[in-house]
Short mmCIF file of C-alpha atoms and ligand atoms in Angstrom, two decimals:
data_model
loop_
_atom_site.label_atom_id
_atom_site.label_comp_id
_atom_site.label_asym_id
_atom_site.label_seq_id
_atom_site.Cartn_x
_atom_site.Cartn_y
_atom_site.Cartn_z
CA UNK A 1 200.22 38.43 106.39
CA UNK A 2 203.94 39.65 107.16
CA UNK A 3 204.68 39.61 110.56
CA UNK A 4 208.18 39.82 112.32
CA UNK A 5 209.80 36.30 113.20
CA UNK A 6 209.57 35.00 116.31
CA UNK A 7 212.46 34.98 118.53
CA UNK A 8 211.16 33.23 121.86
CA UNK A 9 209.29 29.90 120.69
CA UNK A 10 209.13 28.16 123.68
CA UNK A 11 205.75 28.40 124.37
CA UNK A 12 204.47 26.89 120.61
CA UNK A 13 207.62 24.29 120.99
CA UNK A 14 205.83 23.09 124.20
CA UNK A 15 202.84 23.07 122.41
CA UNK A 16 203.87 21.11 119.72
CA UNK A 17 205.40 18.10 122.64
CA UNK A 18 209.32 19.61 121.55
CA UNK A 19 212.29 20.21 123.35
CA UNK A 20 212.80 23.40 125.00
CA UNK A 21 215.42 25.63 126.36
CA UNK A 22 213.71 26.64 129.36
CA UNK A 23 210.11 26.17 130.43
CA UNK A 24 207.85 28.61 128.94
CA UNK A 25 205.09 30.54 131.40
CA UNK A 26 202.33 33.10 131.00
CA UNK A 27 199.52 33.68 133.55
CA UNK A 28 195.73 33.67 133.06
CA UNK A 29 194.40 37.22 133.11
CA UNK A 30 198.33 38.52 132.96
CA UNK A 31 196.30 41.30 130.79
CA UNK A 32 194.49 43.32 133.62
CA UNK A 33 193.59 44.63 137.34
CA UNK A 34 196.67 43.61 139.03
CA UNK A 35 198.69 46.01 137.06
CA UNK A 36 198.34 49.71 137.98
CA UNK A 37 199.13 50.23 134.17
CA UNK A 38 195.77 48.76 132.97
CA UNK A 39 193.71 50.03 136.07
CA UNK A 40 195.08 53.67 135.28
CA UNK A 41 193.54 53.16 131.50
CA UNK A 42 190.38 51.22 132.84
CA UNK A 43 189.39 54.51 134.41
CA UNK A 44 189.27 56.32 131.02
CA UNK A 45 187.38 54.08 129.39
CA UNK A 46 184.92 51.56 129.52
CA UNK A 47 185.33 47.72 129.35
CA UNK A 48 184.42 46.94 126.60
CA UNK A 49 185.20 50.25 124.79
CA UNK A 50 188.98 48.59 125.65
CA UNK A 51 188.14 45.44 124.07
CA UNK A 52 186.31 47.07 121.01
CA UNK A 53 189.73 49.74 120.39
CA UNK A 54 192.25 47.60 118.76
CA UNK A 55 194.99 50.49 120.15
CA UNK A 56 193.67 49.79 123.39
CA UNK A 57 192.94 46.47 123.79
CA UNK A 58 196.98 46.16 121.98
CA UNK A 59 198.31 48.30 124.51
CA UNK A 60 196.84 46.20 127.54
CA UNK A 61 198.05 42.97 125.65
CA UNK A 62 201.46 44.02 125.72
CA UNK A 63 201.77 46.40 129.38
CA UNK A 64 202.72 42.50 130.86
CA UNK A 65 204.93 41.49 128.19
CA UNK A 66 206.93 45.06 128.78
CA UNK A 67 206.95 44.73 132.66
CA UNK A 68 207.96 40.79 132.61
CA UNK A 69 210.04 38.16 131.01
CA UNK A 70 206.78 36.24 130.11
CA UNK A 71 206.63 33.73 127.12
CA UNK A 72 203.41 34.78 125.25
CA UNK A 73 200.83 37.35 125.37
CA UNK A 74 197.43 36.95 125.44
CA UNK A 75 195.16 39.07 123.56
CA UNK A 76 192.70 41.21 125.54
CA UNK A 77 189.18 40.64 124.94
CA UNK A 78 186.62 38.94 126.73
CA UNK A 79 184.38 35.40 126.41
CA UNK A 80 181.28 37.77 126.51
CA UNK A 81 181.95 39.32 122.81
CA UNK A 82 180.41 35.95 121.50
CA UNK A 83 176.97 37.03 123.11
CA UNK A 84 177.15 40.44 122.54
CA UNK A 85 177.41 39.52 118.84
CA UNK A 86 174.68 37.00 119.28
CA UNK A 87 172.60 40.45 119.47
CA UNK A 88 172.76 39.95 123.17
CA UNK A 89 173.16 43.33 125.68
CA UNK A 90 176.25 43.08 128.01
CA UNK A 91 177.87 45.18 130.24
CA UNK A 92 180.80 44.96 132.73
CA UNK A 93 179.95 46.75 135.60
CA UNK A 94 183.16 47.77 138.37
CA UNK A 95 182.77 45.12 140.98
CA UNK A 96 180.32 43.63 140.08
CA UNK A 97 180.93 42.07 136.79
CA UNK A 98 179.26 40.85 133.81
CA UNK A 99 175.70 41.65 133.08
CA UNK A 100 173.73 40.04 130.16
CA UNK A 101 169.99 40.31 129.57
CA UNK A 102 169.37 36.46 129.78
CA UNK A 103 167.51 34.15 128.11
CA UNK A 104 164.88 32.83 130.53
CA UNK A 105 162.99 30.71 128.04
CA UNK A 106 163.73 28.25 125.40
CA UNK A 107 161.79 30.26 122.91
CA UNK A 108 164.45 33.18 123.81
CA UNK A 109 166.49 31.48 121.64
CA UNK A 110 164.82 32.27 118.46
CA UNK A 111 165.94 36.67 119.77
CA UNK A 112 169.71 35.69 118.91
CA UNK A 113 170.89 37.20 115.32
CA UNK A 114 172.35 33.92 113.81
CA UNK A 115 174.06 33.05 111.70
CA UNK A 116 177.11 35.55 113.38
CA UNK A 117 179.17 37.25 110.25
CA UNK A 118 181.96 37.29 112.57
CA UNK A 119 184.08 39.75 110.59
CA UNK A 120 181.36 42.07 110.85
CA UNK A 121 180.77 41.99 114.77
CA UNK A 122 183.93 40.71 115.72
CA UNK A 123 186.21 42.63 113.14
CA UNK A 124 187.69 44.75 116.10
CA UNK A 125 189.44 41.76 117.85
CA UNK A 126 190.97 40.64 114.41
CA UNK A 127 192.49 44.24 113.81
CA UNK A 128 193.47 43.98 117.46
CA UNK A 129 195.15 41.17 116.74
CA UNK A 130 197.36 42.04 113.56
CA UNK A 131 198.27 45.05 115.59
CA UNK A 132 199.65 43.51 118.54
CA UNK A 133 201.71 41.01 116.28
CA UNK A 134 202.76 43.80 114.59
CA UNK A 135 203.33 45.97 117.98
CA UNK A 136 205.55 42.43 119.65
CA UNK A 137 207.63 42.67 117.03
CA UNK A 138 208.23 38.69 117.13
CA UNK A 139 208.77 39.08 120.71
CA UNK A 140 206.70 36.17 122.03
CA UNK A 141 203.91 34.63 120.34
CA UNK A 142 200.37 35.69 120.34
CA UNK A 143 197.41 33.76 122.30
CA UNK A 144 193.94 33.75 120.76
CA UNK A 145 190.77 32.60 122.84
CA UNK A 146 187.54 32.19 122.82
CA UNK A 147 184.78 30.83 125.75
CA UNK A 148 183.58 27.56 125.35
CA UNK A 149 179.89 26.63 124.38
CA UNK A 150 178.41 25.67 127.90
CA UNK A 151 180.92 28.43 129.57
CA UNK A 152 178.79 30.94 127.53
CA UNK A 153 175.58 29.41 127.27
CA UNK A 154 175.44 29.40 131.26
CA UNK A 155 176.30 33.47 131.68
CA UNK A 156 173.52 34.02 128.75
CA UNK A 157 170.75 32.26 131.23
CA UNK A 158 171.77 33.25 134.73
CA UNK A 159 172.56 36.99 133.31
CA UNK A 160 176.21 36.97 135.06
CA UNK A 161 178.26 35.57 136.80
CA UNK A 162 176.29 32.75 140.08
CA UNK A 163 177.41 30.47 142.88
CA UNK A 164 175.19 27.54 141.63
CA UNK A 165 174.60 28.18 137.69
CA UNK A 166 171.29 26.45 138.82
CA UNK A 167 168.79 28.37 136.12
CA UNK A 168 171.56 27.14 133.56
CA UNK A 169 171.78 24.00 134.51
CA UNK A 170 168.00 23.62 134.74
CA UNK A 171 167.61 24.07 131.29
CA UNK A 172 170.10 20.89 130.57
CA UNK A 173 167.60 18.79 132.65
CA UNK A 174 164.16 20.45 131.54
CA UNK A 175 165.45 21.56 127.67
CA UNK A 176 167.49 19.02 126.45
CA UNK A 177 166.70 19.77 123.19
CA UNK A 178 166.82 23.57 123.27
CA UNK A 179 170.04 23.41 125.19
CA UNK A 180 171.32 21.44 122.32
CA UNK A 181 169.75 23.77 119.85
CA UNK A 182 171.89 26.78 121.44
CA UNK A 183 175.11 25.01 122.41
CA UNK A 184 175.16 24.42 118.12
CA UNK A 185 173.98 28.32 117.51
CA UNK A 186 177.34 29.12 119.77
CA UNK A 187 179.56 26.10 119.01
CA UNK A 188 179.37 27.51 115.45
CA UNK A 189 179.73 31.14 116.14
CA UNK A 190 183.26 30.06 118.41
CA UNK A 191 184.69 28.24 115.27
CA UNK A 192 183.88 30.88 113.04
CA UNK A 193 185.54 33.25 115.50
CA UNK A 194 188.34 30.87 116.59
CA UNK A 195 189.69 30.87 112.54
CA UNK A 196 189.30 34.71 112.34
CA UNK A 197 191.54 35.07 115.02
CA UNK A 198 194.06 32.80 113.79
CA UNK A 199 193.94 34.28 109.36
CA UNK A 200 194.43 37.92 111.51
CA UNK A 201 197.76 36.32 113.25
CA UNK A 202 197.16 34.88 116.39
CA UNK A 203 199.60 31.50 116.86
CA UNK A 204 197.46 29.49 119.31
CA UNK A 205 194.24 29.27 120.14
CA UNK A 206 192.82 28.72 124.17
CA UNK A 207 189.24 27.54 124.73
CA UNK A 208 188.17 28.94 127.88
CA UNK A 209 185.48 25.94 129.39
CA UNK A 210 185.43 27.48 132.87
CA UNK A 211 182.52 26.79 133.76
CA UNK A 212 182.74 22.93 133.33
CA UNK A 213 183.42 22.33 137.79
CA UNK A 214 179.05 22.93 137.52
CA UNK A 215 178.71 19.60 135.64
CA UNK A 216 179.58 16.38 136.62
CA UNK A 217 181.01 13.35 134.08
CA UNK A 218 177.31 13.17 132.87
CA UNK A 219 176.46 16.20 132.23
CA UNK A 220 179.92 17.51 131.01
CA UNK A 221 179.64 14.11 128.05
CA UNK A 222 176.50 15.63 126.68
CA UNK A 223 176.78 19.18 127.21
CA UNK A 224 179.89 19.82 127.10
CA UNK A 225 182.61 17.61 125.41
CA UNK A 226 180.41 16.97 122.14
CA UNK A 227 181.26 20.76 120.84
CA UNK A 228 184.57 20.73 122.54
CA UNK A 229 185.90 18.35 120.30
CA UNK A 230 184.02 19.32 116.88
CA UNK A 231 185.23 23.36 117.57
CA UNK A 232 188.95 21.49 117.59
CA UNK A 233 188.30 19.40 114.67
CA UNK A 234 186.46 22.68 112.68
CA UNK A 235 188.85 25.09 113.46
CA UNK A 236 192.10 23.22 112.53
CA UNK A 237 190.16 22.10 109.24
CA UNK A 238 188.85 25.80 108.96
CA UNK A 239 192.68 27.27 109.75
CA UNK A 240 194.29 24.39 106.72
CA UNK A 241 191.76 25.73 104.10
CA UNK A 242 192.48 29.68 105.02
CA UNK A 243 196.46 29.22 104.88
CA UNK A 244 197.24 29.43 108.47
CA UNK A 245 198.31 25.68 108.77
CA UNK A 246 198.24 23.78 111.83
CA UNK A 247 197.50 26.21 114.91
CA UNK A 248 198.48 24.91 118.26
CA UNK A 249 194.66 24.69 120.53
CA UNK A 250 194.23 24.47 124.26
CA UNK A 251 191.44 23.15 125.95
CA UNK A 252 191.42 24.75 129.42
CA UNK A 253 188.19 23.05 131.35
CA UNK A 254 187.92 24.12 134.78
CA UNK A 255 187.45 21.70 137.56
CA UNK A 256 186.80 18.98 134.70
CA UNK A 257 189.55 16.71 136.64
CA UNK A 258 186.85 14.05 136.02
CA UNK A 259 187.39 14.68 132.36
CA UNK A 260 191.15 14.72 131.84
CA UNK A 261 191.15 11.06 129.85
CA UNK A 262 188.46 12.39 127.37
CA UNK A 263 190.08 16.12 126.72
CA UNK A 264 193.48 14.52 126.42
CA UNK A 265 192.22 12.67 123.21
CA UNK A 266 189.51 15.53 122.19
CA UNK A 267 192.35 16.99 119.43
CA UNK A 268 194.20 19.67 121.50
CA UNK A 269 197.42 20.12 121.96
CA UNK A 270 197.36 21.22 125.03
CA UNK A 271 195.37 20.26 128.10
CA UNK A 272 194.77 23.02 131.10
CA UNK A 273 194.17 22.19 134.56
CA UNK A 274 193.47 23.83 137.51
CA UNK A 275 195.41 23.67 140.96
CA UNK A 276 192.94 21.18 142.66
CA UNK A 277 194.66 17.94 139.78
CA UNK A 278 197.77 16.78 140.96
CA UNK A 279 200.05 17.26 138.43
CA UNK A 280 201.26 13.55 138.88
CA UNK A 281 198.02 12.20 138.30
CA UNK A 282 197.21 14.53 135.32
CA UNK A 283 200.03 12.67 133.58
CA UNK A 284 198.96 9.66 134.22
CA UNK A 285 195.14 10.12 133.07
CA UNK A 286 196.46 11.80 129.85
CA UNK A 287 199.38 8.93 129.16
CA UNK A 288 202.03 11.43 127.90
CA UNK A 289 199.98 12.72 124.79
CA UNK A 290 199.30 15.83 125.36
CA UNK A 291 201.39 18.63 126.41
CA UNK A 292 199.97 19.65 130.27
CA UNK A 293 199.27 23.85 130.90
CA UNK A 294 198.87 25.00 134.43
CA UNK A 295 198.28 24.54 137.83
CA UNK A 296 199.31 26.68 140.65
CA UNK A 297 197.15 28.06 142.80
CA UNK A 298 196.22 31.63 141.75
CA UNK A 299 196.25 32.14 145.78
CA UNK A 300 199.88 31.09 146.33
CA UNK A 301 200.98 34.38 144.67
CA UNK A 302 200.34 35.54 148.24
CA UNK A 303 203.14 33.70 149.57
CA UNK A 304 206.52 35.27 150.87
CA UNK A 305 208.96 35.04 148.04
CA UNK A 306 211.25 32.12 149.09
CA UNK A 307 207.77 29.86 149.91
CA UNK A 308 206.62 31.45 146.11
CA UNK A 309 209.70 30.26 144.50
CA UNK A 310 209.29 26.62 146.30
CA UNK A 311 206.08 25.96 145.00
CA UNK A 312 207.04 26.99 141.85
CA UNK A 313 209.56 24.54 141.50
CA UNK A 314 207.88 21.79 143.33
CA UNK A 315 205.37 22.36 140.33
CA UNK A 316 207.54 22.57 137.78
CA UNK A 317 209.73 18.92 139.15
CA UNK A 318 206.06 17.21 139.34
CA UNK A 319 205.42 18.18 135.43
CA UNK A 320 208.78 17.46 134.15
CA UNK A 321 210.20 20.10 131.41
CA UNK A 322 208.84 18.76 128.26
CA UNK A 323 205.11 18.53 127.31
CA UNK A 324 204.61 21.46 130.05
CA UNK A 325 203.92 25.04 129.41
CA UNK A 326 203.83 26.48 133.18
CA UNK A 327 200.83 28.96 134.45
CA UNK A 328 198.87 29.51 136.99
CA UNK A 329 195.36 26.93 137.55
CA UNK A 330 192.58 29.65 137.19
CA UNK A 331 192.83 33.69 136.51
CA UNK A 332 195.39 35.97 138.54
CA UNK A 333 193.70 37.55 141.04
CA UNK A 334 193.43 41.68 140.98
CA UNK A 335 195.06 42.33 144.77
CA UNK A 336 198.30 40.57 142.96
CA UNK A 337 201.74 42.22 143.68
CA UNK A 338 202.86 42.16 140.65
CA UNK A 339 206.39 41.92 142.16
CA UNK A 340 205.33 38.09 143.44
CA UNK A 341 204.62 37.45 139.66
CA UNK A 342 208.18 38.75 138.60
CA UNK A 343 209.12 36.07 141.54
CA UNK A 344 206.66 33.53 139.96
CA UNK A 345 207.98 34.00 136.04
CA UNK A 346 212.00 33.81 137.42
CA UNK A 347 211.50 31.27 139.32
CA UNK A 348 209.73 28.77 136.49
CA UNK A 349 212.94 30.12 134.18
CA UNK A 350 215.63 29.54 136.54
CA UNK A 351 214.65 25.31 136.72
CA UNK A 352 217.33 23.54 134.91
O1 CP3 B 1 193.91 36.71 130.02
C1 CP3 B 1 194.02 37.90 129.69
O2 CP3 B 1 194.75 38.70 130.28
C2 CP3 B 1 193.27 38.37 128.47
C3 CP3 B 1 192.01 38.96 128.73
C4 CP3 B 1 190.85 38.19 129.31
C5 CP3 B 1 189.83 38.85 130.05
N1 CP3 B 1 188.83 37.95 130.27
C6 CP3 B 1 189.85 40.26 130.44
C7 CP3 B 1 188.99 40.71 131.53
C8 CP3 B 1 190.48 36.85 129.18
C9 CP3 B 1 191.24 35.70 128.56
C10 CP3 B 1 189.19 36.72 129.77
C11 CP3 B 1 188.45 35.47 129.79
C12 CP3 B 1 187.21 35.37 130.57
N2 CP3 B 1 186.25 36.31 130.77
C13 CP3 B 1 186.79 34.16 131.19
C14 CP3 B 1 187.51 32.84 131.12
C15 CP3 B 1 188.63 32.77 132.08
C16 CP3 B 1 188.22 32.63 133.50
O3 CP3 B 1 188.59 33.50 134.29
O4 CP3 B 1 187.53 31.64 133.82
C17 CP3 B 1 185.57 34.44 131.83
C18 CP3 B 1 184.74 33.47 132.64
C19 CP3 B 1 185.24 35.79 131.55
C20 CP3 B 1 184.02 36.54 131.96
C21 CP3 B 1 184.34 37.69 132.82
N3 CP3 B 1 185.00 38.82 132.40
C22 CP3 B 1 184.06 37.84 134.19
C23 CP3 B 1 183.34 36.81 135.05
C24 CP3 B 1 184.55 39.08 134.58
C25 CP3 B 1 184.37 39.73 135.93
C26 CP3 B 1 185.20 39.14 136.96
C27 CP3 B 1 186.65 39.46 136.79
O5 CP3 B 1 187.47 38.54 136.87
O6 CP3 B 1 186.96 40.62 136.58
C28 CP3 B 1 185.18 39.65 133.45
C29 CP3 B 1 185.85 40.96 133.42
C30 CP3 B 1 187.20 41.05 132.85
N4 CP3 B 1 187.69 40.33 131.79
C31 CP3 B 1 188.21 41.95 133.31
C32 CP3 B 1 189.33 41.74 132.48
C33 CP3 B 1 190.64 42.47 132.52
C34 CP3 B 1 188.06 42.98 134.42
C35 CP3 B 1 187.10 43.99 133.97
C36 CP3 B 1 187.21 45.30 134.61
O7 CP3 B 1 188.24 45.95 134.46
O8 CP3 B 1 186.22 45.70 135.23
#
């Protein structure tokens, strides 16, 4: 595909363990409630009507990139579309959330319409991609993502979002086998999806685990890491034999700090963490291989500007400038001001 070059490279250049001019930055969730922009379209329309519109789901992709000086965009979609093209019912509902019809046994499984002909159920977020490539006109790269195996197979058993993920987790201890069986029906489904994503233009790929802080070392080794590593291995494979070379991948596994020697040598590029790893010790678990993404507190956007722009820099002087692509440690919260992420983004830019 043709796309306009890319004039701010920062973010791949971190990616890829190079030099770079200035730090690059872009925020978790940077596509949605905070901004009065995407809250006045969210009342037109439903979730996922957004996500399924490739106009739409471009425009809310790029309201950030117009309002800030950030160094990629991300494109908006959801995890959930992985279920819902499993054959799976989900809806977003307005405070609330998610809501899937879950699988409550392991004979459940056998319901899900596999294989997934991703172009077919997921051809909207490929279109939605070569559009906003098209619509940054080189601008700042693209992000492409996808939910991790045990991420999704936990909402598809507790049926949304839960404090404990204990009906999820039950099935690792009583199904083994069937949790196995559907981790594989999903692991392939995400590579599938993951290389779609990247032939329709999208120039690095995130793997949202955020559900990992349920398991512990244990649990995350079988469950978890396994499919972590072979959607890496797949996808860049996948990518080399569709033409799109070698794609940049994150791994972002939340509250996996107990993981961080493992996902530094799983085959990403890029490791995420979240604001609870110093960034210190993150280096030293993950010996300088990988390049580090992350880890302020999504809370200390709260902060009065001059306390905002000392955290960001005490951050930013704990994860050195190379092998660093700033952000914050989970998803932006949606009572934001989006002035405090202006604050955030200028700050991370100004550190020489
Ligand atoms: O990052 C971006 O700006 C791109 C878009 C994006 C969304 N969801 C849009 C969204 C991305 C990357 C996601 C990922 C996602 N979705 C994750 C992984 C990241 C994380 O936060 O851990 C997860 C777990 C989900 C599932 C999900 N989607 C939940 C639990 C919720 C409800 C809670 C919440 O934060 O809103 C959603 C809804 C959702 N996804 C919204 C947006 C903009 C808000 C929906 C609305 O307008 O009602």
């Amino acid at each position: 595909m043709n796309f306009p070059a890319l004039k701010n490279d920062r973010l791949l250049r971190a990616a890829r363990g190079e030099e770079v001019d200035k730090i690059p930055v872009w925020i978790m969730r940077q596509a949605g409630r905070y901004l009065p922009e995407f809250r006045d379209l969210r009342q037109k329309y439903d979730f996922f009507t957004m996500c399924q519109t490739p106009a739409l789901a471009a425009e809310v992709s790029i309201q950030p990139i117009q309002r800030f000086d950030l160094d990629a965009c991300i494109i908006f979609s959801d995890i959930l579309v992985i279920p819902q093209a499993l054959g799976v019912h989900v809806e977003m509902k307005p405070s609330v959330g998610p809501v899937l019809e879950p699988l409550v046994e392991p004979e459940d499984i056998t319901k899900l319409e596999v294989p997934v002909n991703v172009n077919e159920k997921l051809g909207y977020v490929a279109e939605a991609i070569t559009l906003t490539r098209h619509k940054l006109e080189g601008k700042v790269p693209l992000i492409g993502f996808s939910g991790a195996p045990w991420t999704l197979m936990a909402y598809m058993i507790e049926g949304g979002g839960s404090k404990t993920l204990s009906k999820a987790k039950a099935w690792l201890y009583k199904y083994p086998d069937a949790s196995k069986k559907l981790l594989t029906i999903l692991t392939d489904a995400v590579v599938d999806y993951m290389i779609m994503q990247a032939a329709a233009g999208a120039q690095l790929l995130q793997l949202f685990e955020s559900n990992a802080e349920y398991l512990g070392p244990d649990l995350f080794c079988k469950f978890a890491l396994p499919y972590i590593r072979d959607i890496c291995k797949r996808v860049k494979t996948g990518c080399a034999s569709v033409g799109v070379g070698n794609i940049p991948m994150t791994i972002f596994a939340k509250g996996a700090h107990y993981a961080l020697e493992e996902l530094s040598g799983s085959g990403y590029d890029v490791v995420g963490i979240d604001w609870t790893v110093d960034p210190t010790e993150a280096r030293n678990k993950t010996g300088g291989t990988v390049t580090l993404q992350g880890n302020l507190d999504p809370c200390a956007l709260y902060s009065p500007p001059e306390q905002l722009k000392r955290l960001a820099s005490e951050m930013v002087q704990k994860f050195g400038k190379t092998k660093y692509i700033a952000n914050l440690g989970h998803g932006i919260y949606p009572d934001v001001d989006p002035a405090h992420v202006k604050i955030l983004i200028d700050a991370i830019h100004d550190v020489k």
